[in-house]
Amino acid sequence: MSAFALLVNSATPVRVIQVGAGGMGRVWLQLLADSSTVHLVGLADLDVEAARSALVEMGLSDVAVAASLSEIAVSTGAEAVINVTVPAAHHPVNIEALFAGLPVLCEKPIAPTLSRALSLAAASEASGQLLMTSQSRRYYPVLAELKQQLGSLGTIGMVTTEYSMAPRFGGFREEMDSPLLLDMSIHAFDVARYLLDADPVSVYCESFNPGWSWYQGDSAATAIFEFENGIRYTYVGSWCSPGFETSWNGSWRVSGSAGTALWDGESRPRVDGVGAGSTESADAGVGETIAGSLAEFIAALRTGQVPSGEVHSNILSLAMVEGAVRSAETRHRVVIDALLAEAYAEAVRVEQHPDVAARLHGWGSAAAGLAREHQVLS
Ligand SMILES: NC(=O)c1ccc[n+]([C@@H]2O[C@H](COP(=O)([O-])OP(=O)(O)OC[C@H]3O[C@@H](n4cnc5c(N)ncnc54)[C@H](O)[C@@H]3O)[C@@H](O)[C@H]2O)c1
């Protein structure tokens, strides 16, 4: 039995409010406008004028506009929330939605810190509502094909991602302390977990900012993760490397005892292993990137099937980010379990919401809390 509330009406399009109408918000608005499974009933943004002009630009009408979710949650009859605000606003907006009785699909990262993410996992339990991270770079048929082919590589020993781009975003990313690690690397780290069906044990990372960088914070990093079973995952990334840029997903190499797979992040993978090449291109049929996460979110609300980005299971992807940042700051190897224990103590110490505090306290430890995913939400 599902422990998150399912949709009462499973036949009609789901009435959703989107919060956040910035750059990515506009991409989501287009998806929601084109979708037959959801019906956009509201758009909230601190900048109400920005919300209005986004709707006008996209030719959308009959959508309630407000500065906050609470102002329109009841009047619109909303059934779910899509949170596309800046990372710093993810925790308060998710809490607002969950305790208004609304499930949330939230852009990555689910929270700016591991401690706040643990608070959100406890809030999801306390409210009985699904909270899912849109970890959109999991949703590609060619990535699913790569995963299917890994069996032909024997025992997997090493995985590497080279990610090298030169985007000029402006806005919050150019002012963050460590934009590459904090805003981008989670996609690759999460895909590594997806491919390996394994979790990280420790990380050593160095980050830096090349002299020509247009970011204030570190825009390049190299991180070496140890995973369960001794697998090493190495990430070499840069957001200020013009020329021969990789795809947004980076270039991947998976190396095992019986062969190697290569993926450029866009095309079908190339596999040199035992029995390789026999798999057809896998098509999960749910659509790519955010269309895929939206489809999985709606399916979860209709069926109770726990989605892959459910908050408890997504937290270890965020732990990889926080561990990498911590290692770069301290120049020491960071053990993920120790990082989680520290984040849990902080979460318990600062939690203000009584129901969330009770849940967190009841876990006893971060490890026990995250393991609850399987008991509580399946
Ligand atoms: N999945 C991807 O590939 C991908 C790509 C880009 C961005 N993102 C993520 O999407 C999110 C938004 O990024 P963006 O580039 O659109 O940022 P942005 O700065 O362009 O827009 C964010 C919007 O949120 C609004 N906002 C901030 N706090 C709010 C609050 N408390 N209540 C209501 N509105 C609030 C701001 O006014 C702004 O309009 C981030 O988490 C980012 O990491 C994901």
Coordinates of C-alpha atoms and ligand atoms in Angstrom, one line a residue:
M1 CA 0.0 0.0 0.0
S2 CA 1.2 3.5 -0.8
A3 CA 1.9 5.8 2.0
F4 CA 1.5 8.9 0.0
A5 CA -1.9 10.2 -1.0
L6 CA -3.1 9.2 -4.4
L7 CA -5.2 11.5 -6.6
V8 CA -8.8 11.3 -5.8
N9 CA -9.9 11.7 -9.5
S10 CA -7.8 9.5 -11.7
A11 CA -9.6 10.2 -15.0
T12 CA -9.2 13.9 -15.6
P13 CA -6.0 16.0 -16.2
V14 CA -4.3 16.8 -12.9
R15 CA -4.8 20.5 -11.8
V16 CA -1.3 21.9 -11.2
I17 CA 0.1 25.1 -9.9
Q18 CA 3.6 26.0 -11.1
V19 CA 5.8 28.1 -8.7
G20 CA 8.6 30.0 -10.4
A21 CA 8.4 31.7 -13.8
G22 CA 12.1 32.3 -14.6
G23 CA 14.2 30.7 -17.3
M24 CA 13.5 27.1 -16.5
G25 CA 10.0 28.0 -15.4
R26 CA 9.3 29.0 -19.0
V27 CA 10.4 25.6 -20.2
W28 CA 8.1 23.9 -17.7
L29 CA 5.2 26.2 -18.7
Q30 CA 5.5 25.0 -22.3
L31 CA 5.6 21.4 -21.2
L32 CA 2.5 21.8 -19.0
A33 CA 0.7 23.8 -21.7
D34 CA 1.3 21.0 -24.2
S35 CA 0.5 18.1 -21.8
S36 CA -2.8 16.2 -21.9
T37 CA -2.2 14.7 -18.4
V38 CA -2.1 18.0 -16.5
H39 CA -4.0 21.2 -16.5
L40 CA -2.2 24.4 -15.5
V41 CA -4.5 26.3 -13.2
G42 CA -2.0 28.7 -11.5
L43 CA 1.4 30.3 -11.7
A44 CA 3.0 31.8 -8.6
D45 CA 6.2 33.9 -8.5
L46 CA 7.5 36.5 -6.1
D47 CA 7.8 38.6 -9.2
V48 CA 4.1 38.7 -10.2
E49 CA 4.8 40.8 -13.3
A50 CA 7.3 38.2 -14.5
A51 CA 4.7 35.5 -14.1
R52 CA 2.1 37.5 -16.0
S53 CA 4.4 38.3 -18.9
A54 CA 5.5 34.6 -19.1
L55 CA 1.9 33.6 -19.6
V56 CA 1.3 36.3 -22.2
E57 CA 4.5 35.3 -24.1
M58 CA 3.3 31.7 -24.2
G59 CA -0.3 32.7 -25.1
L60 CA -1.7 31.1 -22.0
S61 CA -5.0 32.4 -20.4
D62 CA -7.3 31.4 -17.6
V63 CA -4.3 30.8 -15.3
A64 CA -4.5 32.3 -11.8
V65 CA -1.4 34.4 -10.9
A66 CA -0.1 35.3 -7.4
A67 CA 3.1 36.0 -5.5
S68 CA 2.8 32.8 -3.5
L69 CA 1.3 29.3 -3.7
S70 CA -1.0 29.7 -0.7
E71 CA -2.9 32.6 -2.3
I72 CA -4.2 30.4 -5.1
A73 CA -4.0 26.8 -3.8
V74 CA -7.6 26.6 -2.7
S75 CA -9.3 28.8 -5.2
T76 CA -7.9 27.0 -8.1
G77 CA -8.7 23.5 -6.8
A78 CA -5.1 22.5 -7.3
E79 CA -4.1 18.9 -6.9
A80 CA -0.3 19.1 -7.3
V81 CA 2.6 21.6 -7.5
I82 CA 5.6 22.0 -9.8
N83 CA 8.4 23.9 -8.0
V84 CA 10.7 25.7 -10.4
T85 CA 12.0 28.3 -8.0
V86 CA 15.7 29.0 -7.2
P87 CA 17.3 26.4 -5.0
A88 CA 17.2 28.6 -1.9
A89 CA 13.4 28.7 -2.2
H90 CA 12.9 24.9 -2.7
H91 CA 12.5 24.1 1.0
P92 CA 10.0 26.8 2.0
V93 CA 7.9 26.3 -1.1
N94 CA 7.9 22.5 -0.8
I95 CA 6.9 22.8 2.9
E96 CA 4.1 25.2 2.0
A97 CA 2.8 22.8 -0.7
L98 CA 3.1 19.6 1.3
F99 CA 1.3 20.9 4.4
A100 CA -1.4 22.4 2.1
G101 CA -2.1 18.8 1.1
L102 CA -0.4 19.0 -2.3
P103 CA 2.2 16.6 -3.7
V104 CA 5.2 18.3 -5.3
L105 CA 7.5 17.7 -8.3
C106 CA 10.5 19.9 -7.5
E107 CA 13.4 21.0 -9.7
K108 CA 16.8 19.8 -8.7
P109 CA 18.5 20.2 -6.2
I110 CA 15.7 19.2 -3.9
A111 CA 17.2 21.6 -1.3
P112 CA 20.3 23.7 -1.1
T113 CA 21.8 21.5 1.7
L114 CA 21.6 17.9 2.8
S115 CA 20.2 19.0 6.2
R116 CA 17.3 20.8 4.5
A117 CA 16.7 17.8 2.2
L118 CA 16.4 15.5 5.3
S119 CA 13.9 18.0 6.6
L120 CA 11.9 17.7 3.4
A121 CA 12.0 13.8 3.5
A122 CA 10.5 14.0 7.0
A123 CA 8.0 16.6 5.9
S124 CA 6.9 14.3 3.0
E125 CA 6.2 11.6 5.6
A126 CA 4.5 13.9 8.1
S127 CA 2.2 15.4 5.5
G128 CA 1.5 12.1 3.7
Q129 CA 2.3 13.7 0.3
L130 CA 4.6 12.7 -2.4
L131 CA 7.7 14.8 -2.8
M132 CA 9.8 14.0 -5.9
T133 CA 12.9 15.6 -7.4
S134 CA 12.8 16.2 -11.1
Q135 CA 16.1 14.6 -11.8
S136 CA 15.5 15.1 -15.5
R137 CA 18.7 13.8 -16.9
R138 CA 17.7 10.2 -16.0
Y139 CA 15.1 10.2 -18.7
Y140 CA 16.7 9.3 -22.1
P141 CA 16.0 6.1 -24.1
V142 CA 19.7 6.1 -25.0
L143 CA 20.7 6.2 -21.3
A144 CA 18.3 3.4 -20.6
E145 CA 19.9 1.4 -23.4
L146 CA 23.4 2.0 -21.9
K147 CA 22.1 0.7 -18.5
Q148 CA 20.7 -2.4 -20.2
Q149 CA 24.0 -3.1 -21.9
L150 CA 26.1 -2.9 -18.8
G151 CA 25.5 -6.6 -18.2
S152 CA 27.8 -7.4 -21.1
L153 CA 30.7 -5.6 -19.4
G154 CA 31.2 -8.2 -16.7
T155 CA 32.1 -6.7 -13.2
I156 CA 32.0 -2.9 -13.4
G157 CA 35.1 -1.4 -11.9
M158 CA 35.3 2.2 -13.2
V159 CA 33.0 4.9 -14.5
T160 CA 34.1 8.3 -15.7
T161 CA 32.3 11.4 -16.8
E162 CA 34.0 14.2 -18.7
Y163 CA 31.8 17.3 -18.8
S164 CA 33.2 20.4 -20.5
M165 CA 31.1 23.4 -21.5
A166 CA 31.1 27.2 -21.6
P167 CA 27.6 28.5 -21.0
R168 CA 26.9 32.1 -20.0
F169 CA 23.8 32.1 -17.9
G170 CA 24.0 35.3 -16.0
G171 CA 21.8 35.2 -12.8
F172 CA 22.3 33.2 -9.7
R173 CA 24.8 30.7 -11.1
E174 CA 27.4 33.3 -11.7
E175 CA 27.3 34.4 -8.1
M176 CA 27.2 31.0 -6.4
D177 CA 30.3 29.8 -4.4
S178 CA 30.7 26.6 -6.4
P179 CA 28.3 26.8 -9.4
L180 CA 29.4 23.7 -11.3
L181 CA 29.3 21.4 -8.2
L182 CA 26.2 22.9 -6.7
D183 CA 24.0 23.5 -9.8
M184 CA 25.1 21.0 -12.4
S185 CA 27.1 18.0 -11.1
I186 CA 24.1 16.5 -9.4
H187 CA 22.8 15.4 -12.8
A188 CA 25.9 13.3 -13.5
F189 CA 26.2 12.1 -10.0
D190 CA 22.6 10.9 -10.0
V191 CA 23.1 9.2 -13.4
A192 CA 26.1 7.3 -11.9
R193 CA 23.9 6.0 -9.1
Y194 CA 21.2 5.1 -11.7
L195 CA 23.6 3.2 -13.9
L196 CA 25.4 1.4 -11.1
D197 CA 22.3 0.7 -8.9
A198 CA 24.8 1.4 -6.1
D199 CA 25.4 4.2 -3.6
P200 CA 28.5 6.3 -2.9
V201 CA 30.8 5.6 0.1
S202 CA 33.3 8.5 0.0
V203 CA 34.6 11.3 -2.2
Y204 CA 37.8 13.3 -2.7
C205 CA 37.4 16.4 -4.8
E206 CA 39.3 19.5 -5.9
S207 CA 37.5 22.5 -7.3
F208 CA 39.0 25.7 -8.7
N209 CA 38.2 28.7 -10.8
P210 CA 40.4 29.2 -13.9
G211 CA 41.7 32.8 -14.3
W212 CA 39.5 33.5 -17.4
S213 CA 36.3 32.2 -15.7
W214 CA 33.3 34.5 -15.8
Y215 CA 31.8 32.9 -12.6
Q216 CA 32.5 34.2 -9.1
G217 CA 32.8 30.8 -7.6
D218 CA 34.7 27.6 -8.6
S219 CA 33.5 26.6 -12.1
A220 CA 35.8 23.5 -12.5
A221 CA 36.2 20.4 -10.5
T222 CA 37.5 16.9 -10.4
A223 CA 35.9 14.4 -8.0
I224 CA 36.7 10.8 -7.3
F225 CA 34.0 8.8 -5.6
E226 CA 34.3 5.3 -4.1
F227 CA 31.0 3.4 -4.5
E228 CA 29.8 0.2 -2.9
N229 CA 31.8 -2.8 -4.1
G230 CA 34.9 -0.7 -4.6
I231 CA 33.7 0.9 -7.9
R232 CA 35.4 4.2 -8.7
Y233 CA 33.4 7.0 -10.3
T234 CA 35.5 10.0 -11.5
Y235 CA 33.9 13.3 -12.6
V236 CA 36.0 15.9 -14.5
G237 CA 33.9 19.0 -15.1
S238 CA 34.1 22.6 -16.2
W239 CA 31.7 25.3 -17.0
C240 CA 34.3 27.6 -18.5
S241 CA 35.9 25.5 -21.2
P242 CA 35.2 26.9 -24.7
G243 CA 36.0 24.6 -27.6
F244 CA 35.3 20.9 -28.2
E245 CA 32.4 21.1 -25.7
T246 CA 30.8 17.9 -24.5
S247 CA 27.0 17.4 -24.5
W248 CA 25.0 18.6 -21.5
N249 CA 25.1 15.1 -20.2
G250 CA 28.9 14.9 -20.6
S251 CA 30.9 12.0 -22.1
W252 CA 30.8 8.7 -20.3
R253 CA 33.0 5.6 -20.1
V254 CA 32.0 2.5 -18.2
S255 CA 34.7 -0.1 -17.8
G256 CA 34.3 -3.6 -16.6
S257 CA 36.1 -7.0 -16.5
A258 CA 34.7 -8.0 -19.9
G259 CA 34.5 -4.8 -21.8
T260 CA 33.8 -1.1 -22.0
A261 CA 30.8 1.1 -22.9
L262 CA 31.1 4.7 -24.3
W263 CA 28.2 7.2 -24.3
D264 CA 28.5 10.8 -25.6
G265 CA 25.4 11.9 -23.7
E266 CA 23.3 12.2 -26.8
S267 CA 23.6 9.2 -29.2
R268 CA 23.1 5.5 -28.7
P269 CA 25.9 4.1 -26.6
R270 CA 28.8 2.1 -28.1
V271 CA 29.5 -1.1 -26.3
D272 CA 32.5 -3.4 -26.6
G273 CA 31.7 -6.3 -24.4
V274 CA 30.6 -10.0 -24.3
G275 CA 27.3 -10.3 -26.3
A276 CA 27.1 -6.5 -26.7
G277 CA 25.0 -5.0 -29.5
S278 CA 22.0 -7.3 -29.1
T279 CA 19.8 -4.8 -27.3
E280 CA 17.3 -2.6 -29.2
S281 CA 17.2 1.1 -28.4
A282 CA 15.2 1.2 -25.1
D283 CA 12.3 3.5 -25.1
A284 CA 10.6 3.9 -21.8
G285 CA 7.7 5.7 -23.6
V286 CA 7.5 8.5 -21.0
G287 CA 9.4 11.2 -22.9
E288 CA 12.8 12.7 -22.4
T289 CA 14.1 15.0 -19.6
I290 CA 11.4 16.9 -17.7
A291 CA 8.6 15.3 -19.8
G292 CA 9.9 12.0 -18.3
S293 CA 9.9 13.2 -14.8
L294 CA 6.4 14.7 -15.1
A295 CA 5.1 11.4 -16.5
E296 CA 6.7 9.4 -13.6
F297 CA 5.3 11.9 -11.1
I298 CA 1.7 11.7 -12.5
A299 CA 1.9 7.9 -12.8
A300 CA 3.0 7.7 -9.1
L301 CA 0.1 9.8 -8.0
R302 CA -2.3 7.6 -9.9
T303 CA -0.8 4.2 -9.1
G304 CA 1.2 4.5 -5.9
Q305 CA 4.3 3.3 -7.7
V306 CA 7.3 5.0 -5.9
P307 CA 9.1 7.2 -8.5
S308 CA 12.9 7.1 -8.9
G309 CA 13.3 10.7 -7.8
E310 CA 11.3 10.2 -4.6
V311 CA 12.9 12.5 -2.0
H312 CA 14.3 9.8 0.3
S313 CA 16.1 8.0 -2.6
N314 CA 17.3 11.3 -4.2
I315 CA 19.1 12.4 -1.1
L316 CA 22.2 10.4 -1.7
S317 CA 22.7 12.2 -5.1
L318 CA 22.6 15.5 -3.1
A319 CA 25.0 13.9 -0.6
M320 CA 27.5 13.4 -3.4
V321 CA 27.3 17.1 -4.2
E322 CA 27.7 18.2 -0.6
G323 CA 30.5 15.7 0.0
A324 CA 32.4 16.9 -3.1
V325 CA 32.1 20.6 -2.0
R326 CA 33.2 19.7 1.5
S327 CA 36.1 17.7 0.3
A328 CA 37.2 20.6 -2.0
E329 CA 37.0 23.0 0.9
T330 CA 38.9 20.8 3.4
R331 CA 41.1 18.9 0.9
H332 CA 40.2 15.7 2.7
R333 CA 38.4 12.6 1.7
V334 CA 34.7 12.8 2.9
V335 CA 32.9 9.7 4.0
I336 CA 29.2 10.0 3.0
D337 CA 27.8 8.2 6.1
A338 CA 29.6 10.7 8.3
L339 CA 28.3 13.6 6.2
L340 CA 24.8 12.3 6.5
A341 CA 25.1 11.9 10.3
E342 CA 26.2 15.5 10.6
A343 CA 23.4 16.7 8.4
Y344 CA 20.9 14.7 10.4
A345 CA 22.1 16.3 13.7
E346 CA 21.8 19.7 12.1
A347 CA 18.3 19.0 10.7
V348 CA 17.1 17.9 14.2
R349 CA 18.7 20.9 15.8
V350 CA 17.2 23.6 13.6
E351 CA 13.8 22.1 12.6
Q352 CA 10.9 24.5 13.5
H353 CA 7.9 22.6 12.2
P354 CA 6.6 20.4 15.1
D355 CA 5.4 17.5 12.9
V356 CA 8.6 17.5 10.9
A357 CA 10.7 17.7 14.1
A358 CA 8.8 14.7 15.5
R359 CA 9.4 12.6 12.3
L360 CA 13.1 13.5 12.2
H361 CA 13.5 12.6 15.9
G362 CA 11.7 9.3 15.4
W363 CA 14.2 8.3 12.7
G364 CA 17.0 8.1 15.2
S365 CA 19.6 8.5 12.4
A366 CA 19.8 9.6 8.8
A367 CA 20.6 6.1 7.7
A368 CA 17.4 4.7 9.4
G369 CA 15.4 7.6 8.0
L370 CA 16.5 7.0 4.4
A371 CA 15.9 3.3 4.7
R372 CA 12.3 4.1 5.6
E373 CA 11.7 4.8 1.9
H374 CA 11.2 1.1 1.4
Q375 CA 9.0 0.5 4.4
V376 CA 6.9 3.7 4.3
L377 CA 6.6 4.5 0.7
S378 CA 6.1 1.2 -1.1
Ligands
LIG1 N1 16.7 20.2 -15.1 C1 17.5 21.1 -15.7 O1 18.1 20.8 -16.7 C2 17.5 22.5 -15.2 C3 17.9 23.6 -16.1 C4 17.9 24.9 -15.6 C5 17.5 25.1 -14.3 N2 17.1 24.1 -13.5 C6 16.6 24.3 -12.1 O2 15.4 25.0 -12.1 C7 15.3 25.9 -11.0 C8 15.0 27.3 -11.5 O3 16.1 27.8 -12.3 P1 15.9 29.0 -13.3 O4 17.1 29.0 -14.2 O5 14.6 29.1 -13.8 O6 16.0 30.3 -12.2 P2 15.5 31.8 -12.4 O7 16.3 32.6 -11.4 O8 15.6 32.1 -13.8 O9 14.0 31.7 -12.0 C9 13.6 31.4 -10.7 C10 12.2 32.1 -10.4 O10 11.8 31.7 -9.1 C11 11.2 32.9 -8.5 N3 11.2 32.7 -7.0 C12 12.3 32.7 -6.2 N4 11.9 32.5 -4.9 C13 10.5 32.3 -5.0 C14 9.5 32.0 -4.0 N5 9.9 31.8 -2.7 N6 8.3 31.9 -4.4 C15 7.9 32.1 -5.7 N7 8.8 32.3 -6.7 C16 10.1 32.4 -6.3 C17 12.0 34.0 -9.0 O11 11.3 35.3 -8.8 C18 12.3 33.6 -10.4 O12 11.3 34.1 -11.3 C19 16.7 25.8 -10.2 O13 16.5 24.9 -9.2 C20 17.6 25.2 -11.3 O14 18.6 24.4 -10.7 C21 17.1 22.8 -13.9

